[in-house]
mmCIF file of C-alpha atoms and ligand atoms in Angstrom:
data_model
loop_
_atom_site.group_PDB
_atom_site.id
_atom_site.type_symbol
_atom_site.label_atom_id
_atom_site.label_comp_id
_atom_site.label_asym_id
_atom_site.label_seq_id
_atom_site.Cartn_x
_atom_site.Cartn_y
_atom_site.Cartn_z
ATOM 1 C CA MET A 1 -34.413 -4.547 -7.800
ATOM 2 C CA ALA A 2 -33.778 -7.008 -4.532
ATOM 3 C CA PRO A 3 -30.440 -6.303 -2.858
ATOM 4 C CA ALA A 4 -28.287 -8.810 -3.304
ATOM 5 C CA LYS A 5 -28.437 -11.955 -1.331
ATOM 6 C CA ARG A 6 -25.527 -11.810 1.440
ATOM 7 C CA PRO A 7 -23.171 -15.135 1.029
ATOM 8 C CA ALA A 8 -23.098 -17.267 4.156
ATOM 9 C CA PRO A 9 -20.651 -16.063 6.660
ATOM 10 C CA SER A 10 -17.535 -17.049 6.776
ATOM 11 C CA PRO A 11 -15.516 -18.882 10.028
ATOM 12 C CA LEU A 12 -13.754 -15.379 10.476
ATOM 13 C CA GLU A 13 -17.191 -13.796 10.199
ATOM 14 C CA GLN A 14 -18.720 -16.110 12.805
ATOM 15 C CA ARG A 15 -16.090 -15.820 15.087
ATOM 16 C CA ILE A 16 -15.805 -11.618 14.677
ATOM 17 C CA ALA A 17 -19.696 -12.240 15.433
ATOM 18 C CA GLN A 18 -18.985 -13.771 18.312
ATOM 19 C CA MET A 19 -16.609 -11.963 20.057
ATOM 20 C CA ILE A 20 -19.178 -8.809 18.949
ATOM 21 C CA GLU A 21 -21.872 -10.916 20.933
ATOM 22 C CA ALA A 22 -19.781 -11.073 23.647
ATOM 23 C CA CYS A 23 -18.157 -7.502 24.055
ATOM 24 C CA GLY A 24 -20.239 -5.271 21.889
ATOM 25 C CA PRO A 25 -19.371 -3.108 18.384
ATOM 26 C CA ILE A 26 -16.002 -2.594 17.773
ATOM 27 C CA SER A 27 -14.463 0.061 15.556
ATOM 28 C CA VAL A 28 -13.594 -0.193 11.889
ATOM 29 C CA ASP A 29 -9.610 -0.476 12.444
ATOM 30 C CA ALA A 30 -9.973 -3.018 14.609
ATOM 31 C CA PHE A 31 -12.417 -5.097 12.329
ATOM 32 C CA MET A 32 -10.032 -4.335 9.739
ATOM 33 C CA ALA A 33 -7.142 -5.801 11.381
ATOM 34 C CA GLN A 34 -9.098 -9.001 12.114
ATOM 35 C CA ALA A 35 -9.994 -9.409 8.771
ATOM 36 C CA LEU A 36 -6.351 -8.923 7.008
ATOM 37 C CA TYR A 37 -4.919 -10.186 9.921
ATOM 38 C CA ASP A 38 -5.649 -12.611 12.148
ATOM 39 C CA PRO A 39 -3.498 -15.358 12.477
ATOM 40 C CA ASP A 40 -5.343 -18.117 10.645
ATOM 41 C CA MET A 41 -8.269 -16.770 8.959
ATOM 42 C CA GLY A 42 -7.108 -13.083 7.731
ATOM 43 C CA TYR A 43 -6.687 -12.453 4.251
ATOM 44 C CA TYR A 44 -2.867 -10.935 4.253
ATOM 45 C CA THR A 45 -2.401 -14.220 6.486
ATOM 46 C CA ARG A 46 -3.684 -16.916 4.471
ATOM 47 C CA VAL A 47 -4.621 -15.808 0.544
ATOM 48 C CA GLN A 48 -2.522 -15.363 -2.903
ATOM 49 C CA PRO A 49 -4.202 -11.995 -3.637
ATOM 50 C CA LEU A 50 -2.887 -10.949 -6.774
ATOM 51 C CA GLY A 51 -2.871 -11.556 -10.558
ATOM 52 C CA ALA A 52 -5.361 -12.633 -12.986
ATOM 53 C CA GLN A 53 -6.475 -15.532 -10.651
ATOM 54 C CA GLY A 54 -6.621 -13.258 -7.641
ATOM 55 C CA ASP A 55 -8.123 -10.353 -6.432
ATOM 56 C CA PHE A 56 -6.266 -7.308 -7.536
ATOM 57 C CA THR A 57 -3.511 -6.465 -10.245
ATOM 58 C CA THR A 58 -0.833 -3.864 -8.904
ATOM 59 C CA SER A 59 1.292 -2.014 -11.273
ATOM 60 C CA PRO A 60 4.469 -4.395 -11.324
ATOM 61 C CA GLU A 61 2.010 -6.781 -12.329
ATOM 62 C CA ILE A 62 0.481 -5.017 -15.285
ATOM 63 C CA SER A 63 3.932 -4.143 -17.096
ATOM 64 C CA GLN A 64 7.575 -4.821 -16.226
ATOM 65 C CA MET A 65 7.810 -1.330 -17.270
ATOM 66 C CA PHE A 66 6.968 -0.258 -13.423
ATOM 67 C CA GLY A 67 9.592 -2.452 -11.695
ATOM 68 C CA GLU A 68 12.673 -1.366 -14.245
ATOM 69 C CA LEU A 69 11.405 2.432 -13.422
ATOM 70 C CA ILE A 70 11.124 1.743 -10.185
ATOM 71 C CA GLY A 71 14.963 -0.173 -10.441
ATOM 72 C CA LEU A 72 16.189 3.111 -12.365
ATOM 73 C CA TRP A 73 15.090 5.051 -9.284
ATOM 74 C CA VAL A 74 16.805 3.071 -6.972
ATOM 75 C CA ALA A 75 19.984 2.824 -8.634
ATOM 76 C CA GLN A 76 19.681 6.559 -9.283
ATOM 77 C CA SER A 77 19.449 7.327 -5.679
ATOM 78 C CA TRP A 78 22.148 4.860 -4.941
ATOM 79 C CA LEU A 79 24.402 6.803 -7.108
ATOM 80 C CA ASP A 80 23.051 9.979 -4.993
ATOM 81 C CA LEU A 81 23.797 8.477 -1.957
ATOM 82 C CA GLY A 82 27.403 7.611 -2.663
ATOM 83 C CA SER A 83 27.376 3.999 -3.722
ATOM 84 C CA PRO A 84 27.269 2.698 -0.076
ATOM 85 C CA ALA A 85 28.646 -0.682 -0.211
ATOM 86 C CA PRO A 86 27.037 -2.499 1.781
ATOM 87 C CA PHE A 87 23.745 -1.118 1.347
ATOM 88 C CA LYS A 88 19.915 -2.316 1.785
ATOM 89 C CA LEU A 89 16.979 -2.627 -0.614
ATOM 90 C CA ILE A 90 13.837 -3.189 1.851
ATOM 91 C CA GLU A 91 10.327 -3.724 0.443
ATOM 92 C CA LEU A 92 7.400 -3.415 2.621
ATOM 93 C CA GLY A 93 5.029 -5.726 1.233
ATOM 94 C CA PRO A 94 6.244 -7.268 -1.907
ATOM 95 C CA GLY A 95 3.213 -9.003 -3.464
ATOM 96 C CA ARG A 96 4.905 -11.758 -5.533
ATOM 97 C CA GLY A 97 8.169 -10.769 -6.082
ATOM 98 C CA THR A 98 7.660 -9.237 -9.243
ATOM 99 C CA LEU A 99 8.444 -5.651 -8.677
ATOM 100 C CA LEU A 100 12.252 -6.474 -7.130
ATOM 101 C CA ALA A 101 13.021 -9.137 -9.699
ATOM 102 C CA ASP A 102 12.864 -6.487 -12.748
ATOM 103 C CA MET A 103 14.138 -4.373 -10.633
ATOM 104 C CA LEU A 104 17.462 -6.473 -10.242
ATOM 105 C CA ARG A 105 17.444 -6.939 -13.959
ATOM 106 C CA VAL A 106 18.397 -3.410 -13.973
ATOM 107 C CA PHE A 107 20.535 -3.355 -11.137
ATOM 108 C CA ALA A 108 22.945 -5.883 -13.035
ATOM 109 C CA LYS A 109 23.620 -2.803 -15.474
ATOM 110 C CA VAL A 110 25.060 -0.775 -12.700
ATOM 111 C CA PRO A 111 28.675 -1.176 -12.145
ATOM 112 C CA GLY A 112 28.790 -2.361 -8.191
ATOM 113 C CA LEU A 113 25.185 -2.046 -7.358
ATOM 114 C CA LEU A 114 24.569 -6.011 -7.511
ATOM 115 C CA ALA A 115 27.383 -6.746 -5.392
ATOM 116 C CA ALA A 116 26.486 -4.174 -2.484
ATOM 117 C CA VAL A 117 23.106 -4.785 -2.774
ATOM 118 C CA HIS A 118 21.445 -6.909 0.637
ATOM 119 C CA LEU A 119 17.624 -7.219 0.008
ATOM 120 C CA HIS A 120 15.307 -6.990 2.995
ATOM 121 C CA LEU A 121 11.627 -8.416 2.332
ATOM 122 C CA VAL A 122 9.000 -7.308 5.396
ATOM 123 C CA GLU A 123 5.925 -9.584 4.704
ATOM 124 C CA THR A 124 3.071 -10.961 6.371
ATOM 125 C CA ASN A 125 1.626 -13.236 4.619
ATOM 126 C CA PRO A 126 3.343 -16.609 4.173
ATOM 127 C CA VAL A 127 2.050 -17.609 0.847
ATOM 128 C CA LEU A 128 3.706 -14.710 -0.523
ATOM 129 C CA ARG A 129 7.003 -15.142 1.174
ATOM 130 C CA GLN A 130 7.351 -18.671 -0.896
ATOM 131 C CA LEU A 131 6.470 -16.845 -3.901
ATOM 132 C CA GLN A 132 9.251 -13.872 -3.281
ATOM 133 C CA LYS A 133 11.668 -16.606 -2.852
ATOM 134 C CA GLN A 134 11.136 -18.406 -5.900
ATOM 135 C CA ALA A 135 11.272 -14.383 -7.507
ATOM 136 C CA VAL A 136 14.330 -13.520 -5.702
ATOM 137 C CA GLY A 137 16.299 -16.416 -4.650
ATOM 138 C CA THR A 138 17.263 -16.397 -1.184
ATOM 139 C CA GLN A 139 20.910 -15.441 -1.471
ATOM 140 C CA LEU A 140 20.619 -11.963 -1.259
ATOM 141 C CA ALA A 141 17.418 -12.106 0.527
ATOM 142 C CA GLN A 142 15.942 -11.593 3.910
ATOM 143 C CA TRP A 143 12.709 -12.185 5.369
ATOM 144 C CA HIS A 144 10.888 -9.847 7.920
ATOM 145 C CA ASP A 145 7.789 -9.482 9.943
ATOM 146 C CA ARG A 146 7.824 -5.663 10.652
ATOM 147 C CA LEU A 147 9.653 -2.503 9.526
ATOM 148 C CA GLU A 148 11.458 -2.130 12.920
ATOM 149 C CA ASP A 149 12.852 -5.842 12.749
ATOM 150 C CA VAL A 150 15.228 -5.018 9.983
ATOM 151 C CA PRO A 151 18.856 -3.969 10.873
ATOM 152 C CA HIS A 152 19.749 -0.521 10.228
ATOM 153 C CA GLY A 153 22.368 0.737 7.569
ATOM 154 C CA PRO A 154 22.227 3.366 4.571
ATOM 155 C CA GLY A 155 19.391 1.945 2.507
ATOM 156 C CA ILE A 156 16.150 2.632 0.362
ATOM 157 C CA VAL A 157 12.526 1.754 0.912
ATOM 158 C CA ILE A 158 10.136 0.905 -1.629
ATOM 159 C CA GLY A 159 6.553 0.291 -0.648
ATOM 160 C CA ASN A 160 3.757 -0.204 -3.534
ATOM 161 C CA GLU A 161 0.164 -0.466 -2.361
ATOM 162 C CA PHE A 162 1.460 -1.115 0.910
ATOM 163 C CA LEU A 163 0.182 1.889 3.376
ATOM 164 C CA ASP A 164 -3.439 1.512 1.502
ATOM 165 C CA CYS A 165 -3.554 -2.109 3.648
ATOM 166 C CA LEU A 166 -3.234 -0.483 7.229
ATOM 167 C CA PRO A 167 -6.330 -0.510 9.067
ATOM 168 C CA ILE A 168 -8.357 3.118 9.432
ATOM 169 C CA ARG A 169 -10.816 4.003 11.560
ATOM 170 C CA GLN A 170 -13.808 6.207 10.362
ATOM 171 C CA TYR A 171 -15.540 8.904 11.440
ATOM 172 C CA VAL A 172 -19.040 10.003 10.988
ATOM 173 C CA ARG A 173 -20.508 13.357 10.885
ATOM 174 C CA THR A 174 -24.672 13.899 11.999
ATOM 175 C CA GLU A 175 -26.339 16.809 13.521
ATOM 176 C CA GLN A 176 -26.015 15.485 16.750
ATOM 177 C CA GLY A 177 -21.841 15.456 16.330
ATOM 178 C CA TRP A 178 -19.268 13.632 15.502
ATOM 179 C CA HIS A 179 -19.405 9.418 15.891
ATOM 180 C CA ASP A 180 -16.653 6.648 15.259
ATOM 181 C CA LYS A 181 -18.126 4.550 12.941
ATOM 182 C CA LEU A 182 -18.504 0.573 14.492
ATOM 183 C CA VAL A 183 -18.721 -2.689 13.679
ATOM 184 C CA GLY A 184 -21.792 -4.409 15.054
ATOM 185 C CA LEU A 185 -24.484 -7.168 14.646
ATOM 186 C CA ASP A 186 -27.820 -6.614 13.027
ATOM 187 C CA GLY A 187 -31.279 -8.972 13.737
ATOM 188 C CA ASN A 188 -29.813 -12.127 12.022
ATOM 189 C CA LYS A 189 -26.282 -12.463 14.046
ATOM 190 C CA ARG A 190 -24.825 -11.048 10.644
ATOM 191 C CA LEU A 191 -22.016 -7.503 11.001
ATOM 192 C CA SER A 192 -23.170 -4.334 10.129
ATOM 193 C CA PHE A 193 -22.359 -0.597 10.035
ATOM 194 C CA GLY A 194 -23.831 1.542 12.905
ATOM 195 C CA LEU A 195 -22.719 4.558 14.927
ATOM 196 C CA SER A 196 -21.117 5.203 18.571
ATOM 197 C CA PRO A 197 -22.807 7.357 20.627
ATOM 198 C CA VAL A 198 -21.751 11.131 20.152
ATOM 199 C CA LEU A 199 -17.966 11.322 21.026
ATOM 200 C CA THR A 200 -17.153 14.255 23.649
ATOM 201 C CA ASN A 201 -14.266 15.759 21.358
ATOM 202 C CA PRO A 202 -14.606 15.984 17.712
ATOM 203 C CA PRO A 203 -11.585 13.405 16.058
ATOM 204 C CA ASP A 204 -8.438 15.360 15.035
ATOM 205 C CA VAL A 205 -9.169 14.511 11.540
ATOM 206 C CA ALA A 206 -12.469 16.555 11.148
ATOM 207 C CA ARG A 207 -12.886 20.109 9.723
ATOM 208 C CA PRO A 208 -15.112 22.617 11.151
ATOM 209 C CA ASP A 209 -16.819 23.002 7.781
ATOM 210 C CA ASP A 210 -17.565 18.921 7.314
ATOM 211 C CA PRO A 211 -21.141 18.830 6.264
ATOM 212 C CA ILE A 212 -23.756 16.284 7.468
ATOM 213 C CA GLY A 213 -22.722 12.969 6.586
ATOM 214 C CA ALA A 214 -19.261 13.562 5.901
ATOM 215 C CA VAL A 215 -16.887 10.940 6.716
ATOM 216 C CA ARG A 216 -13.498 11.037 7.668
ATOM 217 C CA GLU A 217 -10.655 8.517 8.262
ATOM 218 C CA MET A 218 -7.918 7.788 9.863
ATOM 219 C CA ALA A 219 -4.586 5.276 9.810
ATOM 220 C CA PRO A 220 -3.430 5.025 13.425
ATOM 221 C CA GLY A 221 -1.163 2.792 11.753
ATOM 222 C CA LEU A 222 0.638 5.182 9.723
ATOM 223 C CA GLN A 223 2.577 7.367 12.225
ATOM 224 C CA ALA A 224 4.296 3.840 13.452
ATOM 225 C CA VAL A 225 5.141 3.600 9.698
ATOM 226 C CA VAL A 226 6.006 6.614 9.050
ATOM 227 C CA GLU A 227 8.331 7.453 12.858
ATOM 228 C CA ALA A 228 10.610 3.588 11.599
ATOM 229 C CA LEU A 229 11.230 5.158 8.357
ATOM 230 C CA ALA A 230 12.298 8.432 10.039
ATOM 231 C CA ASP A 231 14.391 6.819 12.678
ATOM 232 C CA ARG A 232 16.143 4.627 9.603
ATOM 233 C CA LEU A 233 16.743 7.708 7.970
ATOM 234 C CA LYS A 234 18.127 10.118 10.280
ATOM 235 C CA ALA A 235 20.737 7.466 11.609
ATOM 236 C CA HIS A 236 21.811 6.682 7.921
ATOM 237 C CA PRO A 237 21.741 8.236 4.204
ATOM 238 C CA GLY A 238 18.420 6.698 2.850
ATOM 239 C CA ARG A 239 15.418 7.456 1.149
ATOM 240 C CA ALA A 240 11.930 5.775 0.844
ATOM 241 C CA LEU A 241 9.220 6.005 -1.479
ATOM 242 C CA LEU A 242 5.455 5.557 -1.293
ATOM 243 C CA ILE A 243 3.170 4.692 -3.872
ATOM 244 C CA ASP A 244 -0.272 4.058 -3.358
ATOM 245 C CA TYR A 245 -3.881 5.117 -4.582
ATOM 246 C CA GLY A 246 -5.893 7.821 -2.261
ATOM 247 C CA ASP A 247 -6.091 11.441 -1.725
ATOM 248 C CA VAL A 248 -4.413 14.762 -1.770
ATOM 249 C CA SER A 249 -7.574 17.116 -2.040
ATOM 250 C CA GLY A 250 -7.965 16.792 1.313
ATOM 251 C CA ARG A 251 -11.917 15.910 0.884
ATOM 252 C CA PRO A 252 -13.543 13.774 3.670
ATOM 253 C CA GLY A 253 -14.739 10.696 2.090
ATOM 254 C CA ASP A 254 -15.516 6.963 2.642
ATOM 255 C CA SER A 255 -12.676 5.566 1.095
ATOM 256 C CA LEU A 256 -13.204 1.702 2.672
ATOM 257 C CA GLN A 257 -13.508 -0.878 -0.283
ATOM 258 C CA ALA A 258 -13.325 -5.058 -0.615
ATOM 259 C CA VAL A 259 -12.466 -6.494 -3.565
ATOM 260 C CA LEU A 260 -12.731 -10.314 -4.237
ATOM 261 C CA ALA A 261 -12.073 -11.765 -7.637
ATOM 262 C CA HIS A 262 -11.549 -8.207 -9.418
ATOM 263 C CA GLN A 263 -14.980 -7.340 -8.226
ATOM 264 C CA LYS A 264 -16.189 -4.627 -5.652
ATOM 265 C CA VAL A 265 -17.662 -6.360 -2.952
ATOM 266 C CA HIS A 266 -20.120 -5.084 0.189
ATOM 267 C CA PRO A 267 -17.291 -4.777 3.020
ATOM 268 C CA LEU A 268 -18.486 -7.077 5.464
ATOM 269 C CA ASP A 269 -19.661 -9.841 3.088
ATOM 270 C CA HIS A 270 -16.577 -11.821 2.610
ATOM 271 C CA ILE A 271 -14.447 -11.709 5.804
ATOM 272 C CA GLY A 272 -11.097 -12.975 5.213
ATOM 273 C CA ARG A 273 -11.765 -13.621 1.332
ATOM 274 C CA ALA A 274 -12.011 -10.241 -0.304
ATOM 275 C CA ASP A 275 -9.443 -7.739 0.158
ATOM 276 C CA LEU A 276 -9.647 -4.580 2.314
ATOM 277 C CA THR A 277 -8.196 -0.992 1.407
ATOM 278 C CA ALA A 278 -8.736 2.358 1.981
ATOM 279 C CA HIS A 279 -7.225 5.565 0.510
ATOM 280 C CA VAL A 280 -3.715 6.316 1.433
ATOM 281 C CA ASP A 281 -4.113 10.277 3.165
ATOM 282 C CA PHE A 282 -1.097 11.364 1.664
ATOM 283 C CA ALA A 283 -1.780 14.946 3.695
ATOM 284 C CA ALA A 284 -1.289 13.288 7.109
ATOM 285 C CA LEU A 285 1.691 11.038 5.870
ATOM 286 C CA THR A 286 3.140 13.707 4.950
ATOM 287 C CA ALA A 287 2.933 16.053 7.963
ATOM 288 C CA LEU A 288 3.683 12.986 10.101
ATOM 289 C CA ALA A 289 6.959 12.828 7.934
ATOM 290 C CA ARG A 290 7.740 16.152 8.219
ATOM 291 C CA HIS A 291 7.130 15.711 12.174
ATOM 292 C CA ALA A 292 9.513 13.209 12.660
ATOM 293 C CA GLY A 293 12.306 15.110 10.965
ATOM 294 C CA VAL A 294 12.788 14.052 7.359
ATOM 295 C CA GLY A 295 12.944 15.457 4.331
ATOM 296 C CA VAL A 296 9.850 15.126 1.740
ATOM 297 C CA LEU A 297 8.991 15.034 -1.838
ATOM 298 C CA GLY A 298 5.728 14.960 -3.257
ATOM 299 C CA PRO A 299 2.908 13.878 -3.616
ATOM 300 C CA VAL A 300 2.994 14.266 -7.279
ATOM 301 C CA THR A 301 0.626 11.673 -9.485
ATOM 302 C CA GLN A 302 2.111 8.250 -10.671
ATOM 303 C CA ARG A 303 1.261 9.760 -13.644
ATOM 304 C CA ASP A 304 4.066 12.127 -13.405
ATOM 305 C CA PHE A 305 6.508 10.343 -11.953
ATOM 306 C CA LEU A 306 6.665 7.372 -14.398
ATOM 307 C CA ILE A 307 7.308 10.219 -17.143
ATOM 308 C CA GLY A 308 9.717 11.594 -15.196
ATOM 309 C CA LEU A 309 11.859 8.530 -15.096
ATOM 310 C CA GLY A 310 10.987 8.277 -19.164
ATOM 311 C CA ILE A 311 8.248 5.778 -19.515
ATOM 312 C CA ILE A 312 7.217 6.513 -22.768
ATOM 313 C CA ALA A 313 10.597 6.440 -24.356
ATOM 314 C CA ARG A 314 11.232 3.178 -22.611
ATOM 315 C CA ARG A 315 7.258 1.957 -23.893
ATOM 316 C CA ASP A 316 8.644 3.435 -27.318
ATOM 317 C CA ALA A 317 12.037 1.257 -27.284
ATOM 318 C CA LEU A 318 9.930 -2.141 -26.220
ATOM 319 C CA ILE A 319 7.837 -1.550 -29.270
ATOM 320 C CA ARG A 320 10.696 -1.158 -31.662
ATOM 321 C CA ALA A 321 11.855 -4.399 -30.564
ATOM 322 C CA ASN A 322 8.627 -6.302 -30.204
ATOM 323 C CA PRO A 323 6.416 -4.297 -32.514
ATOM 324 C CA HIS A 324 3.494 -7.521 -32.408
ATOM 325 C CA CYS A 325 3.149 -6.351 -28.813
ATOM 326 C CA GLU A 326 2.413 -2.535 -29.917
ATOM 327 C CA SER A 327 -1.101 -2.870 -28.418
ATOM 328 C CA ASP A 328 -0.526 -4.659 -25.254
ATOM 329 C CA MET A 329 2.086 -2.262 -24.386
ATOM 330 C CA THR A 330 0.162 0.780 -25.159
ATOM 331 C CA LEU A 331 -2.136 -0.510 -23.390
ATOM 332 C CA SER A 332 -0.634 -1.466 -20.131
ATOM 333 C CA VAL A 333 1.167 2.335 -20.097
ATOM 334 C CA GLU A 334 -2.194 3.616 -20.690
ATOM 335 C CA ARG A 335 -3.307 1.981 -17.058
ATOM 336 C CA LEU A 336 -0.329 2.915 -15.147
ATOM 337 C CA ILE A 337 -0.304 6.567 -16.690
ATOM 338 C CA GLY A 338 -3.654 7.594 -17.767
ATOM 339 C CA GLU A 339 -5.354 10.180 -15.626
ATOM 340 C CA ALA A 340 -8.640 8.279 -15.196
ATOM 341 C CA HIS A 341 -6.401 4.948 -14.683
ATOM 342 C CA MET A 342 -3.531 4.511 -12.365
ATOM 343 C CA GLY A 343 -1.642 7.412 -13.081
ATOM 344 C CA GLY A 344 -4.260 9.876 -11.784
ATOM 345 C CA LEU A 345 -5.620 7.896 -8.395
ATOM 346 C CA PHE A 346 -2.052 6.883 -7.708
ATOM 347 C CA HIS A 347 0.699 9.559 -5.973
ATOM 348 C CA VAL A 348 3.942 9.067 -5.057
ATOM 349 C CA VAL A 349 6.017 10.620 -2.327
ATOM 350 C CA ALA A 350 9.853 9.866 -1.168
ATOM 351 C CA LEU A 351 11.313 10.504 2.094
ATOM 352 C CA GLU A 352 15.174 11.510 2.741
ATOM 353 C CA SER A 353 17.486 11.692 5.019
ATOM 354 C CA SER A 354 19.282 14.722 5.931
ATOM 355 C CA LEU A 355 22.672 13.006 5.635
ATOM 356 C CA ASN A 356 22.444 12.190 1.885
ATOM 357 C CA ALA A 357 25.717 13.263 0.130
ATOM 358 C CA ALA A 358 23.387 14.812 -3.164
ATOM 359 C CA ASP A 359 22.030 18.257 -3.074
ATOM 360 C CA GLY A 360 19.348 17.494 -5.847
ATOM 361 C CA PRO A 361 15.898 16.105 -5.364
ATOM 362 C CA PRO A 362 15.792 12.275 -6.589
ATOM 363 C CA ILE A 363 14.289 11.642 -9.877
ATOM 364 C CA GLY A 364 10.591 11.832 -10.829
ATOM 365 C CA LEU A 365 9.891 14.265 -8.170
HETATM 366 N N1 SAH Y 401 3.702 -4.466 -3.476
HETATM 367 C C1 SAH Y 401 3.184 -5.489 -4.024
HETATM 368 C C2 SAH Y 401 1.564 -6.427 -3.413
HETATM 369 C C3 SAH Y 401 1.020 -4.908 -3.000
HETATM 370 S S1 SAH Y 401 -0.330 -5.951 -2.185
HETATM 371 C C4 SAH Y 401 3.056 -5.292 -5.642
HETATM 372 O O1 SAH Y 401 2.728 -3.680 -6.008
HETATM 373 O O2 SAH Y 401 2.607 -6.225 -6.376
HETATM 374 C C5 SAH Y 401 -0.028 -5.692 -0.593
HETATM 375 C C6 SAH Y 401 1.528 -6.540 -0.135
HETATM 376 O O3 SAH Y 401 1.450 -6.333 1.149
HETATM 377 C C7 SAH Y 401 1.055 -7.966 0.028
HETATM 378 O O4 SAH Y 401 2.376 -8.547 -0.213
HETATM 379 C C8 SAH Y 401 0.688 -8.495 1.786
HETATM 380 O O5 SAH Y 401 1.344 -9.716 1.841
HETATM 381 C C9 SAH Y 401 1.761 -7.391 2.138
HETATM 382 N N2 SAH Y 401 1.106 -7.110 3.262
HETATM 383 C C10 SAH Y 401 -0.128 -6.209 3.742
HETATM 384 N N3 SAH Y 401 -0.435 -6.187 5.055
HETATM 385 C C11 SAH Y 401 1.125 -6.221 5.699
HETATM 386 C C12 SAH Y 401 1.573 -5.861 6.922
HETATM 387 N N4 SAH Y 401 1.039 -5.086 7.983
HETATM 388 N N5 SAH Y 401 2.940 -6.280 7.436
HETATM 389 C C13 SAH Y 401 4.070 -6.550 5.878
HETATM 390 N N6 SAH Y 401 3.263 -6.850 5.000
HETATM 391 C C14 SAH Y 401 2.035 -6.757 5.013
#
């Protein structure tokens, strides 16, 4: 079969190509940072990515049950922390605000919680900020560009499919040694992947038994996020809940993925138009968190986490109340907890402050 024809270069591809022509190939993380966060043309500064009309669908967009159960987790954590008031609920990358809106419905049933909570939304995308304002209103909420900008205080941080947006660097092993994977130009001045000269030292993420052809990845921004979370958790009681797709096996592999209108596409073909993500390295995440001095619970699969929070009983109650929705609800829950779906591919980690009053672990973990 003839290879699919590449689409014409986007304006952002043209800009990146000019830069590479002038200054030489760039690493994969530098490429991702430009493709996602270029101030005028980056995917996460310009596009509304979510839902049927967008490029991908996240757990809160699949079913209200997801946000309700996370709301339960937050409410129980607030009680575990000794019901601090005021109390910050911080969401990293809140998408269309669906998760927060579903959580707020649960909070209304917990005496004192709605009166105590202040919402802090960390969001780069102005299009999504507008949708978040519509979903949660502006009375209880404030917006920030970075987690570091949110004032300290007792609180809980939630991030669903946030860490997978962090640019990754990729390394490749050949007969000669380890190389940086680079983005350069082919003969037609289109972007193409290549390799750096052999690195003097293997990267920290390399393992001695990695075979020829192995790809290892690291997200340079992960450390800053974990340290910002740890700074908060060491200063005040709190927890952070991070949910993402990613591996806990430690096996090497190339996880860079581009998605456009719910279809996988080549990562260099629709720059600024397609979402680019990578698997979260949960081993690296938990090691960084322990090193930063906070408690770590998990990782567990999204399946075990949601079952632990009672998703089966919630589904059955919703079906009893709305029997005509049975097949929809059964299907949604299967997408959320099925081993071959998000249930097995997604993992959940909680970080917690040693200042917390509770002596037991958070629910679900
Ligand atoms: N949590 C939502 C959306 C996930 S998509 C859900 O589950 O539906 C990723 C989200 O993170 C989007 O809102 C995106 O605009 C935001 N985002 C991506 N990179 C970011 C960054 N570096 N800082 C803040 N927000 C970011």
